[in-house]
Coordinates of C-alpha atoms in Angstrom, one line a residue:
X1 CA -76.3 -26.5 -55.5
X2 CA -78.8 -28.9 -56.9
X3 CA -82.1 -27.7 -59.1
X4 CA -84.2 -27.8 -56.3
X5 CA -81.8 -26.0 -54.2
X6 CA -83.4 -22.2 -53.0
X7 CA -83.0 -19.4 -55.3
X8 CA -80.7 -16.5 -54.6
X9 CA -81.9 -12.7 -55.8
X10 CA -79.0 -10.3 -55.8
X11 CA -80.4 -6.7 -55.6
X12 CA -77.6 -4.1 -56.9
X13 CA -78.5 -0.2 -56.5
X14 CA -76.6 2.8 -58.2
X15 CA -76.7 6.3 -59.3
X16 CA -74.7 7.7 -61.8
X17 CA -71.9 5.0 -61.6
X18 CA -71.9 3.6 -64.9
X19 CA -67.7 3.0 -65.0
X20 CA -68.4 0.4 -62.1
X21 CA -72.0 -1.0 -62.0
X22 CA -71.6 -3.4 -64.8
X23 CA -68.5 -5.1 -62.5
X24 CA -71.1 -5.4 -59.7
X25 CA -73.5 -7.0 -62.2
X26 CA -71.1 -9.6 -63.5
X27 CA -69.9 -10.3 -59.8
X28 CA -73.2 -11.6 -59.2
X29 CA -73.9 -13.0 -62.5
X30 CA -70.4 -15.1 -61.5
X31 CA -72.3 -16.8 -58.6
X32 CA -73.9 -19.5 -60.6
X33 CA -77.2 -20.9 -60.9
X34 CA -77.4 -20.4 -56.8
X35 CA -78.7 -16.6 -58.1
X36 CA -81.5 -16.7 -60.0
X37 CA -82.0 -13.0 -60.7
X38 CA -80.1 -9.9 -60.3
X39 CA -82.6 -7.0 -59.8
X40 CA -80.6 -3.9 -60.8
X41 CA -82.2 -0.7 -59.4
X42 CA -81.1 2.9 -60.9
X43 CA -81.8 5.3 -58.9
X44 CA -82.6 8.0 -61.6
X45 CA -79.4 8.0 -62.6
X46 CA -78.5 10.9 -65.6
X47 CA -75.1 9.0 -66.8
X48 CA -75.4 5.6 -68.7
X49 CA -75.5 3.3 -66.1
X50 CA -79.3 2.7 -67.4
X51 CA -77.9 2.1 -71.2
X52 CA -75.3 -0.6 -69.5
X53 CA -77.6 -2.3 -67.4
X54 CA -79.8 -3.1 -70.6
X55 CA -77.1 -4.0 -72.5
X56 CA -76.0 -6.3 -69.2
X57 CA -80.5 -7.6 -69.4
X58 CA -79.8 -8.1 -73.1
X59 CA -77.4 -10.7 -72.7
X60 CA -78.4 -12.4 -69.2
X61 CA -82.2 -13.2 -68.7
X62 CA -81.4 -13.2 -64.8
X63 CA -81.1 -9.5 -64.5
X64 CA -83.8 -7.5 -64.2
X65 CA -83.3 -3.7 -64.6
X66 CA -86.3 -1.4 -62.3
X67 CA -85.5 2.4 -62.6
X68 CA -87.2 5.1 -60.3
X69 CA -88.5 7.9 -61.7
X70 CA -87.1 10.5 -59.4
X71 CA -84.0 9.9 -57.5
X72 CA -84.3 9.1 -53.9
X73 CA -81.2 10.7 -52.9
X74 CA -80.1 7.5 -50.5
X75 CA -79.3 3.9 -50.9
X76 CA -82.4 2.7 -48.4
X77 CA -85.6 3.6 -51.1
X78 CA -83.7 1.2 -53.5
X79 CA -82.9 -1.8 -51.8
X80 CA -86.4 -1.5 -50.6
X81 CA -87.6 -1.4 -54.1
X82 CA -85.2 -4.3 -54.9
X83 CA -86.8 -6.3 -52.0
X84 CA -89.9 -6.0 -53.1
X85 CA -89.5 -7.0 -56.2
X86 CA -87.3 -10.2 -55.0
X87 CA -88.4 -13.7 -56.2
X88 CA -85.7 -15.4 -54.7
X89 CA -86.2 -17.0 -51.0
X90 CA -83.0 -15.5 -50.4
X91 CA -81.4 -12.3 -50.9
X92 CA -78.2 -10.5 -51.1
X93 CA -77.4 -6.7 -51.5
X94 CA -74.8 -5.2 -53.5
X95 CA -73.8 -1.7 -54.2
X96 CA -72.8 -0.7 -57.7
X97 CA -69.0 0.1 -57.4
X98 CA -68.6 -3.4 -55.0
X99 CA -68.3 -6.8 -55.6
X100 CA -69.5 -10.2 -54.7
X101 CA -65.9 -12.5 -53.9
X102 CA -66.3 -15.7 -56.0
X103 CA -68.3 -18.3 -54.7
X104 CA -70.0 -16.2 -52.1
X105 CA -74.2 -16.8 -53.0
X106 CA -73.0 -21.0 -52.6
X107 CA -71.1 -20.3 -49.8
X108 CA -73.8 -18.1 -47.7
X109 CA -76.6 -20.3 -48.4
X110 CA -75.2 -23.7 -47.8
X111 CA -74.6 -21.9 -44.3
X112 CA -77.9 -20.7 -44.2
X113 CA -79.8 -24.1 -44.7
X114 CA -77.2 -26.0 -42.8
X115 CA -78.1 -24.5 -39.3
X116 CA -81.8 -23.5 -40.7
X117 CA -80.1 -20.0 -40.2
X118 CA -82.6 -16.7 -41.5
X119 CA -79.5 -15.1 -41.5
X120 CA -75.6 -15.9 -43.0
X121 CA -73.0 -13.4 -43.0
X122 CA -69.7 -13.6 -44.1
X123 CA -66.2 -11.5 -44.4
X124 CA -66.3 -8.1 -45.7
X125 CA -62.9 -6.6 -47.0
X126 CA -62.5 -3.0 -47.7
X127 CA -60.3 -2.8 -50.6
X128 CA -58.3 0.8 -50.7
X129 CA -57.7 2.0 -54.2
X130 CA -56.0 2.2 -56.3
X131 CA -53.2 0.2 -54.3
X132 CA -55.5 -3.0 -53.9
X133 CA -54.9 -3.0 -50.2
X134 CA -57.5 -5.5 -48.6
X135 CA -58.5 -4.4 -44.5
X136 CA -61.1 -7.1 -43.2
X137 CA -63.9 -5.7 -41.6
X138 CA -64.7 -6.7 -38.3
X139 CA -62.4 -9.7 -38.7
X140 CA -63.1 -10.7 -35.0
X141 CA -66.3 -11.9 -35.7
X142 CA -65.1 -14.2 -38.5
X143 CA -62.5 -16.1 -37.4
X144 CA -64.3 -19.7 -37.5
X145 CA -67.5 -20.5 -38.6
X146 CA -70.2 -20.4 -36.2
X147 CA -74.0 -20.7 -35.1
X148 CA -75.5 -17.6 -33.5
X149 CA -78.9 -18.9 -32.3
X150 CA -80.5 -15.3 -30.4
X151 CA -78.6 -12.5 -31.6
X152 CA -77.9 -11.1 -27.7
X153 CA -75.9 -14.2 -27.2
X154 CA -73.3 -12.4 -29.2
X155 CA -73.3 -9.0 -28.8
X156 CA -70.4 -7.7 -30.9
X157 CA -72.5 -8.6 -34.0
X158 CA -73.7 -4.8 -33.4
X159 CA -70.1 -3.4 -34.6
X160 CA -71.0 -5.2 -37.8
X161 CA -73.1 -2.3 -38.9
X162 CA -73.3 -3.3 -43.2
X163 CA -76.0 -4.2 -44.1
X164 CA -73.9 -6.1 -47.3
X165 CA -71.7 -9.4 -47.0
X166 CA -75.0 -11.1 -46.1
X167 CA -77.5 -13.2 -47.5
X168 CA -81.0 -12.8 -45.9
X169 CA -84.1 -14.6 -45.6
X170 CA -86.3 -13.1 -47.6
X171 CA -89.8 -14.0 -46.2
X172 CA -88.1 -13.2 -42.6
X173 CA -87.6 -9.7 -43.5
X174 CA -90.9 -8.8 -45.3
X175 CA -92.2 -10.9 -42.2
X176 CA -90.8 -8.6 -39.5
X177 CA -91.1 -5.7 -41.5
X178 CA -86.8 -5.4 -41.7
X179 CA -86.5 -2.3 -44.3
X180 CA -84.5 0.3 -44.6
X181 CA -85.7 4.1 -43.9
X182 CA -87.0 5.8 -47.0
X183 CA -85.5 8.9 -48.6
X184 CA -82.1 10.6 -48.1
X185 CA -81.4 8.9 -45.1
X186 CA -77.3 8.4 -44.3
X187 CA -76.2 5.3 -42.8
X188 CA -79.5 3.5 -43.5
X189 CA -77.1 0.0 -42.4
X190 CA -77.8 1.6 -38.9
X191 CA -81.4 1.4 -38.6
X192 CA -81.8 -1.8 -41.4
X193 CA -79.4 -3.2 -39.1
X194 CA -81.4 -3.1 -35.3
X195 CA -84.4 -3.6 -37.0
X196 CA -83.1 -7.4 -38.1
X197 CA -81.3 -7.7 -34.4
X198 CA -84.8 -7.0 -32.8
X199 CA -86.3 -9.4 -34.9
X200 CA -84.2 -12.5 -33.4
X201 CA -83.0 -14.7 -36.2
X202 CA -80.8 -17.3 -36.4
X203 CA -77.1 -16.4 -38.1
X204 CA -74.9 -18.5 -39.3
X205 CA -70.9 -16.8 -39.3
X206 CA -68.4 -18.1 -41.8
X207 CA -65.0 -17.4 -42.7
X208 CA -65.3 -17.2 -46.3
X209 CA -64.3 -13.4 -47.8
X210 CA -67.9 -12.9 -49.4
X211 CA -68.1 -9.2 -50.1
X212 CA -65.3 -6.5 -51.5
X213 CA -65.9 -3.2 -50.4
X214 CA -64.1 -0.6 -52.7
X215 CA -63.1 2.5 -51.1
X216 CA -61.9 5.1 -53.6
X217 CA -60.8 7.7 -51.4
X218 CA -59.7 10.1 -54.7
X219 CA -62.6 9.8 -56.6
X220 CA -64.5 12.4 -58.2
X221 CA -67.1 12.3 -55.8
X222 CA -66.9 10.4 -52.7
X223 CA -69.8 7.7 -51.4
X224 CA -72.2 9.3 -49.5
X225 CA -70.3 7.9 -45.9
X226 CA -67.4 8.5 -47.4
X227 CA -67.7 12.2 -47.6
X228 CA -67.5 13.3 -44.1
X229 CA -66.7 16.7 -44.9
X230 CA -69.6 18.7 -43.3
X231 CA -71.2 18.7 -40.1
X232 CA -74.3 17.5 -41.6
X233 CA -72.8 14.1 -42.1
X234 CA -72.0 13.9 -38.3
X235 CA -75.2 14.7 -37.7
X236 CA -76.8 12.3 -39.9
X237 CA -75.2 9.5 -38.3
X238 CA -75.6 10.4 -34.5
X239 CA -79.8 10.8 -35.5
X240 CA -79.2 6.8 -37.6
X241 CA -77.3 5.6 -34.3
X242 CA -79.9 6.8 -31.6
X243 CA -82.9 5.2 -33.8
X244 CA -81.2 1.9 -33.9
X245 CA -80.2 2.5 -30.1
X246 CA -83.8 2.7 -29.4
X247 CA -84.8 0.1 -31.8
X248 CA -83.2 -2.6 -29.2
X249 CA -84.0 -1.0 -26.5
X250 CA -88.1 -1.2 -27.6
X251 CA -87.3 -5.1 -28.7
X252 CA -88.7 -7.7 -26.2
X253 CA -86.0 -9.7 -25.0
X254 CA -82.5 -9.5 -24.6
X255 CA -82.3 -7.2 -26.9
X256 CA -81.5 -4.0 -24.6
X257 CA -78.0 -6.3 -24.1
X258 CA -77.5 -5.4 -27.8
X259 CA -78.3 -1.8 -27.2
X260 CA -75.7 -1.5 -24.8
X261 CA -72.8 -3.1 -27.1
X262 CA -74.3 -0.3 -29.9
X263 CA -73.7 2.7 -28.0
X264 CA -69.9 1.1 -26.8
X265 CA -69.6 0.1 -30.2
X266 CA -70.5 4.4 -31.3
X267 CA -67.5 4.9 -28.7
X268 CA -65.1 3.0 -29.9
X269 CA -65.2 3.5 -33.4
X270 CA -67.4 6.5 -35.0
X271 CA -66.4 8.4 -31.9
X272 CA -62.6 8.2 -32.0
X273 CA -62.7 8.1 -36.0
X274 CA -64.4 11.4 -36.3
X275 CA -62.2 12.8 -33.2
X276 CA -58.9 12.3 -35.5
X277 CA -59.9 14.3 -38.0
X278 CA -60.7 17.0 -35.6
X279 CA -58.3 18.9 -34.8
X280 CA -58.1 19.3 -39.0
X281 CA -61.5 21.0 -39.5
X282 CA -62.3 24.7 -38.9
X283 CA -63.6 26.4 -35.9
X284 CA -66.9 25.8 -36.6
X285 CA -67.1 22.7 -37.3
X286 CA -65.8 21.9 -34.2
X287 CA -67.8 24.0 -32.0
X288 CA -70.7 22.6 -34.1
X289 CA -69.0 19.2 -33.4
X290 CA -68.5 19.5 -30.1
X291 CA -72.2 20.4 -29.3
X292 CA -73.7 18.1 -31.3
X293 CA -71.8 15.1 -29.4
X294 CA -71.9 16.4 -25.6
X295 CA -76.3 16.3 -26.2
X296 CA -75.7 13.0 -27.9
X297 CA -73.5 11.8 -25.1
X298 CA -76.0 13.0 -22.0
X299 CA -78.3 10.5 -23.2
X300 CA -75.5 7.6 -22.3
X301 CA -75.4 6.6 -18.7
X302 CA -72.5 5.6 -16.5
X303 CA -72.9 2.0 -17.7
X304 CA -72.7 2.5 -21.4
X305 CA -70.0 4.4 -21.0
X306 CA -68.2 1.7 -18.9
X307 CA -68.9 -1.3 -21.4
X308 CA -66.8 0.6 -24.0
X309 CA -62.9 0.6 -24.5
X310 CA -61.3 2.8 -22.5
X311 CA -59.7 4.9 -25.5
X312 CA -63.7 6.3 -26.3
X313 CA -64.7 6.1 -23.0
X314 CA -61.9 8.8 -21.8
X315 CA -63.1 11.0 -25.2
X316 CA -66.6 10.6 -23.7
X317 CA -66.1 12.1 -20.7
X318 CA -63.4 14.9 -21.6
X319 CA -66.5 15.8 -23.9
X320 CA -69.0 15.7 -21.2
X321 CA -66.6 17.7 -18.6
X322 CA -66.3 20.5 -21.0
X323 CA -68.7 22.9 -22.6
X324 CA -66.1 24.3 -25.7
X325 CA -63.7 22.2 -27.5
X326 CA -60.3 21.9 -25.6
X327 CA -57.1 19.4 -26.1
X328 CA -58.0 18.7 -29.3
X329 CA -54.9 17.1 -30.2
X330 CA -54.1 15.4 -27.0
X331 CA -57.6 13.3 -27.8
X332 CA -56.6 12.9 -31.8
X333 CA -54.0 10.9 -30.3
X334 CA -56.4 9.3 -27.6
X335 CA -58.8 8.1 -31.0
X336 CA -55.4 6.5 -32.7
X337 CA -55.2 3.0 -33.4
X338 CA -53.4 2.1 -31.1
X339 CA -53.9 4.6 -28.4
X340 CA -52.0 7.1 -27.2
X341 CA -51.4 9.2 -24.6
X342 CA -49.6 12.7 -24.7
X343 CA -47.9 14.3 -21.5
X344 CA -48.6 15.9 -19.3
X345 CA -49.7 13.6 -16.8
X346 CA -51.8 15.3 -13.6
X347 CA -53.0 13.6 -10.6
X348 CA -55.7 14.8 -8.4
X349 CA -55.6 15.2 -4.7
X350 CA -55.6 11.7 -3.7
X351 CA -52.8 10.7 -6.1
X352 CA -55.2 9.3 -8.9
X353 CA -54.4 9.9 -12.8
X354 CA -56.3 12.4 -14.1
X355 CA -57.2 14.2 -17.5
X356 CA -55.5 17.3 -16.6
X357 CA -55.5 19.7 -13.2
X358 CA -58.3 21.6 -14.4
X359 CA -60.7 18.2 -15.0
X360 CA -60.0 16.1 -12.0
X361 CA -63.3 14.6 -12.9
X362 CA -61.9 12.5 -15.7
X363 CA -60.2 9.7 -13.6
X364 CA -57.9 8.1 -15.7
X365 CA -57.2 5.3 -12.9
X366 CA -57.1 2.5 -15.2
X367 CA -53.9 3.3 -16.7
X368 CA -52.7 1.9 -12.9
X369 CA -54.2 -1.6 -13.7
X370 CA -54.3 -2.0 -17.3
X371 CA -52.0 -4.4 -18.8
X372 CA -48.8 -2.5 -20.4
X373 CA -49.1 -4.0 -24.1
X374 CA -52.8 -1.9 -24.0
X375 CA -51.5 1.0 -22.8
X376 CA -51.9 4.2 -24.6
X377 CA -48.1 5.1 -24.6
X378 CA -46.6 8.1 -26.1
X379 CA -43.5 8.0 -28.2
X380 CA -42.2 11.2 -30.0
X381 CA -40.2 10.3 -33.3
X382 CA -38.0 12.7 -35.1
X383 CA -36.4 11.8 -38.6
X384 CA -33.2 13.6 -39.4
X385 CA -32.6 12.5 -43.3
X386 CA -29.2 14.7 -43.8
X387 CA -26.0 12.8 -43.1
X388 CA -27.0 9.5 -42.8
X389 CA -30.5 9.2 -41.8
X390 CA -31.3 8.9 -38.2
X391 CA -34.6 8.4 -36.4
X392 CA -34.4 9.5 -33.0
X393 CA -37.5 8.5 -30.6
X394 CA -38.4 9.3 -26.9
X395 CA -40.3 7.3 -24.7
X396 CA -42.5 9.0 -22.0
X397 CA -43.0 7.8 -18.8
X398 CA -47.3 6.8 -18.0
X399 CA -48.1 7.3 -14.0
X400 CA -44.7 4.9 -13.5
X401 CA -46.2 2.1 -15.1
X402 CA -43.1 2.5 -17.7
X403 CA -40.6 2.7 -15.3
X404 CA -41.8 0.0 -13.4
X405 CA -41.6 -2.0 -16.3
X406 CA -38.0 -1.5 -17.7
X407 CA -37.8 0.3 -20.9
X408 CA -34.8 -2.0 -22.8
X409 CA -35.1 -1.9 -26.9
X410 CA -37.6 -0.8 -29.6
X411 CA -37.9 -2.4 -32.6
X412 CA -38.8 -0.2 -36.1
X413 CA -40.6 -1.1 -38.9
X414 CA -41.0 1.1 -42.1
X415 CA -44.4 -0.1 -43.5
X416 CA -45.3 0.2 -47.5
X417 CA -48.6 2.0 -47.1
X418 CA -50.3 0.4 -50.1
X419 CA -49.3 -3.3 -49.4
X420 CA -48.4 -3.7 -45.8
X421 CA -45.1 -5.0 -46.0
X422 CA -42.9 -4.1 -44.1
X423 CA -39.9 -2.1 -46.0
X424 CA -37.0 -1.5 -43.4
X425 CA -37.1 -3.5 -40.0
X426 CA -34.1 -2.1 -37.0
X427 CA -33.4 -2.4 -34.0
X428 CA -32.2 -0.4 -30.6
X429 CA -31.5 0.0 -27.5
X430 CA -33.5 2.5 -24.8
X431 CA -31.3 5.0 -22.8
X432 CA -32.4 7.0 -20.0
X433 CA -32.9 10.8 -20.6
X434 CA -34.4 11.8 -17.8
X435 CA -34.7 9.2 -15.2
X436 CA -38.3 8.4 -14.2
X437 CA -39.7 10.3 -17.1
X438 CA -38.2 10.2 -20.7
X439 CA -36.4 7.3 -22.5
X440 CA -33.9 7.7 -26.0
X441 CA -33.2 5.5 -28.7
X442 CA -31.6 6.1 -32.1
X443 CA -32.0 4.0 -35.3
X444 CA -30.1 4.3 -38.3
X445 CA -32.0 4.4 -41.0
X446 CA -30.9 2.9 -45.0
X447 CA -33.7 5.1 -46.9
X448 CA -31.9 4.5 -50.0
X449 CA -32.9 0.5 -49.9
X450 CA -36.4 1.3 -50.1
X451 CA -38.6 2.3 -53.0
X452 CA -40.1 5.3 -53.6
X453 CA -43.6 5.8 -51.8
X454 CA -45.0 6.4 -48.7
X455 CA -43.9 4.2 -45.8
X456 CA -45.9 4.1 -42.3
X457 CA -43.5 3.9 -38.5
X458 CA -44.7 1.1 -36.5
X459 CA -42.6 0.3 -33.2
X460 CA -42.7 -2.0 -31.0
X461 CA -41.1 -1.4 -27.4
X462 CA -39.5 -4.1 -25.5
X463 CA -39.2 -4.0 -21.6
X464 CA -37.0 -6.0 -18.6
X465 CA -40.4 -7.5 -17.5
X466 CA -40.6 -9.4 -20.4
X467 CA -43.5 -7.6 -21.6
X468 CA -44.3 -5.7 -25.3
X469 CA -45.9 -3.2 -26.6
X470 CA -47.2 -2.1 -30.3
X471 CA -47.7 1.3 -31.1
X472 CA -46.9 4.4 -33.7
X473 CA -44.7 7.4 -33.1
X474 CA -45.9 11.1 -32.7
X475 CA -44.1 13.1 -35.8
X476 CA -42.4 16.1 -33.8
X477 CA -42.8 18.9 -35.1
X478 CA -39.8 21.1 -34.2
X479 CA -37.8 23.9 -36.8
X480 CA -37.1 22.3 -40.2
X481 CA -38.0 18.2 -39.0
X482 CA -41.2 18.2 -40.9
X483 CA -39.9 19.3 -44.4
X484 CA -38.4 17.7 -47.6
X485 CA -34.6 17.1 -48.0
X486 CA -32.6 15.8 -51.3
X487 CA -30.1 13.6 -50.2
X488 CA -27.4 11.5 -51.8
X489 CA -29.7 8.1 -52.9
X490 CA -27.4 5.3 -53.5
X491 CA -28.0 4.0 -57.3
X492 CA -30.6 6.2 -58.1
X493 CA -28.3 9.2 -57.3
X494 CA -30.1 11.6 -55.2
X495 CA -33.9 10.6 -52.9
X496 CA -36.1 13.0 -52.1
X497 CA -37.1 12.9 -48.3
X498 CA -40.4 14.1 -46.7
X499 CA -41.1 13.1 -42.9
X500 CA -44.6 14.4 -41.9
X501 CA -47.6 13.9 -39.4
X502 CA -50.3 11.7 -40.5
X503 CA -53.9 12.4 -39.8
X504 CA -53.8 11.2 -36.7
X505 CA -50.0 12.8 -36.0
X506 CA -48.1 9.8 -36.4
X507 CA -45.0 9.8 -38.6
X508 CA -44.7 8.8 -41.8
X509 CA -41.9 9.5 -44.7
X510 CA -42.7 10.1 -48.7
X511 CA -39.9 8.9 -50.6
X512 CA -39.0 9.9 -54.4
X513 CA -35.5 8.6 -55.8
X514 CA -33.6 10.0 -58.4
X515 CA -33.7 12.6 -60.5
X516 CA -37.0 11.9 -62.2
X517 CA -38.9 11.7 -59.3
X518 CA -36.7 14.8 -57.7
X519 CA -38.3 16.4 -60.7
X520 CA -41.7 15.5 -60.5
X521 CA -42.5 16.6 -56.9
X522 CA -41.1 19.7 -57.9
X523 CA -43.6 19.9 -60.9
X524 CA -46.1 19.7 -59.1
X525 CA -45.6 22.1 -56.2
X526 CA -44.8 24.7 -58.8
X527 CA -48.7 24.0 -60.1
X528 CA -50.0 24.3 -56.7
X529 CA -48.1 27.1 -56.2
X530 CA -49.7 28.9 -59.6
X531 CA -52.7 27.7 -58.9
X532 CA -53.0 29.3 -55.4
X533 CA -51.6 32.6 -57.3
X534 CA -55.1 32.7 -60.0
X535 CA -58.2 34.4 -58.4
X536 CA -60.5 32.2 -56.1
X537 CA -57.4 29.9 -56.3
X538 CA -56.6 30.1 -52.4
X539 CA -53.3 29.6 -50.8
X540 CA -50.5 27.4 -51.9
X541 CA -50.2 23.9 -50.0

């Protein structure tokens, strides 16, 4: 960027994260001249993170370090605080255990004054730790760069709910009054979110990776989204959804449009996430659940439940048809990614696909016209690690749509759950079991030739029509499938094996080979074990 190029402010917020802020700092520091501050904001934090942000002043002019005086317990009072205090024409937020990708400030504002854009967003990667895993967020919208000139022309733009990975014109938000709600206020992105939608600007996409999202799902203390572990948190983000709902829906314009993608967009994706880890929580948290979500949902009508994917829209409705919590797992299945759909399959009266007999209200007639690489298909997997392992999976038949099509062979893919890359790859042929309902296969496994970790089961099923389909396996659960087993491990000796179901009941298989790591998964059942034993310790797991 030249000298008389427009000046970048990067605010960074934190509270009590003084191992990581000074990463975020430097991330932004990296930019360049394109940022000519970095306002750091401490929340009233009572580790060091003050004492390193100084430090980080001392040695930069550029960053400025604003602490509040009482902590505002959320991230929204902050970046406000940040916003006001920006000098820059543009501005970018950053939270204190994330960073900026190289290049990202020069990238996002030559976007922004290229197409006079008020608005430039870029690509967002979550970045699992500690195995450096990198998932794009919401990659569909950042495919190629693009000009969005009225946000309603695009309304998936809504499913990209962070308010991060974006470089904003400042004197456009302070302009249309684009803040974030005050206080302890969860999923503040929500609300910040609608309110800049509403306001209309022009955005300017681009491919670039711009922002690294680190989720540290074993830390200490999770992030405040993170930690879904109480109702409250549910609760927090149904109240943040409906004010951004009605946010568009009060905008002039096309705006409702974008109201309508929000609440298919709350299907699709907070919906079926928080209905996987369902069947997990306790009794009361899912009556609690429950409730909470059928009031939410009455306030959908027929139409916003018809723009989203049919996965939510079938969890909708189950929700709606029934006052208590029923079928739990049947829908953890229905929220997977991909879909799926357990047996049994009932049909009402007329012959039409339905939920079950007793909810003949919840048509489930687009299964009969959906295209079979979408359909929510159920296979059961069973790993038999003793003698030679063997994975035996059962295809189920879906309203003849599978028979129809010609089950013929699957292939299997062991997945490295860190990287990604795929480990073991076989393939086999489908048998009939029962005909018109269940198809067999058997793959031989070689769990020796892979290293020891935890490896995903991805299939993909192959049928006469000449069409595919991509999906996971159900881990079945029958006597002594879902338990460890030593078996003879090539060079290394002996491998540890443990099949088991995955949060959302697919199957997956722990590895440890040799002796060594034999040893340490015994070690550290044994301290479970003796830690369940001490009082208050609670059962072994």
């Amino acid at each position: 960027m030249s000298p008389q190029a427009p000046r970048v402010t990067v605010v960074v917020i934190g509270y009590n994260d003084a191992p990581h802020v000074a990463d975020a700092v430097r991330s932004a520091l990296a930019q360049g001249p394109v940022v000519h501050e970095v306002i750091a904001v401490d929340d009233c934090s009572t580790d060091d993170s003050v004492a390193v942000l100084h430090s980080l002043a001392d040695a930069d002019p550029r960053v400025t370090v604003l602490r509040r005086a009482s902590n505002s317990g959320g991230c929204g009072t902050p970046r406000n605080d940040g916003l006001d205090a920006a000098r820059g024409e543009y501005v970018i937020f950053l939270d204190s255990d994330d960073t900026l990708a190289p290049g990202a400030a020069d990238a996002l504002l030559r976007a922004a004054l290229r197409h006079g854009a008020q608005v430039a967003a870029g690509l967002c990667v979550r970045r699992e730790l500690p195995s450096g895993r990198d998932v794009p967020w919401q990659p569909e919208l950042y495919r190629k760069p693009a000009l969005v000139a009225r946000p309603e022309l695009r309304p998936r733009l809504v499913h990209d709910t962070l308010c991060v990975s974006k470089l904003y014109r400042t004197s456009f938000l302070r302009e249309h009054a684009v803040r974030f709600p005050e206080g302890r206020f969860i999923y503040e992105d929500f609300v910040f979110g609608a309110r800049l939608l509403a306001a209309g600007p022009r955005i300017a996409l681009i491919p670039d990776t711009v922002y690294v999202w680190h989720v540290r799902r074993a830390a200490t203390k999770l992030s405040i989204s993170l930690d879904r572990s109480g109702i409250d948190n549910w609760r927090a983000r149904i109240e943040a959804h409906r004010q951004a709902v009605e946010i568009l829906r009060a905008a002039p314009g096309g705006a409702k449009r974008l109201a309508r993608a929000a609440r298919a967009q709350f299907l699709d994706h907070g919906l079926r996430m928080y209905t996987r880890e369902l069947p997990a929580r306790d009794p009361e948290y899912q009556r609690a659940w429950w409730t909470l979500t059928r009031a939410y949902l009455t306030e959908f009508d027929a139409a916003d439940l018809d723009a989203a994917p049919a996965p939510g829209r079938v969890i909708a409705r189950v929700l709606l048809a029934s006052p208590r919590p029923r079928d739990l797992e049947r829908l953890r299945e229905v929220a997977a990614r991909p879909a799926r759909l357990a047996p049994p399959y009932a049909r009402d009266r007329d012959g039409t696909p339905v939920w079950s007999d007793d909810l003949p209200q919840v048509a489930l007639d687009h299964l009969l016209v959906r295209p079979l690489r979408l359909l929510p298909l159920a296979v059961d997997a069973e790993l038999r690690p003793s003698g030679g392992a063997r994975l035996l999976l059962r295809l189920h038949e879906l309203y003849g749509r599978v028979a129809a099509a010609g089950p013929a062979l699957v292939d299997v893919e062991l997945t490295h759950r860190g990287s990604g890359r795929p480990g073991l790859r076989r393939t086999a042929a489908f048998a009939v079991e029962t005909p018109g309902e269940t198809w067999t296969a058997e793959v031989r496994l070689d769990l020796a030739a892979l290293d020891g970790d935890v490896y995903d089961l991805r299939v993909r099923l192959l049928f006469d029509d000449g069409s595919a389909r991509e999906t996971t396996a159900r881990a079945v659960a029958g006597p002594g499938l879902l338990r460890r087993v030593a078996v003879p491990g090539g060079r290394r000796g002996i491998l540890l094996v443990q099949p088991y179901a995955t949060t959302v009941g697919s199957l997956a298989v722990r590895l440890a080979p040799g002796v060594r790591g034999v040893a340490g998964v015994a070690r550290r059942r044994l301290a479970r074990a003796l830690r369940g034993l001490r009082p208050g310790g609670g059962p072994a797991r």
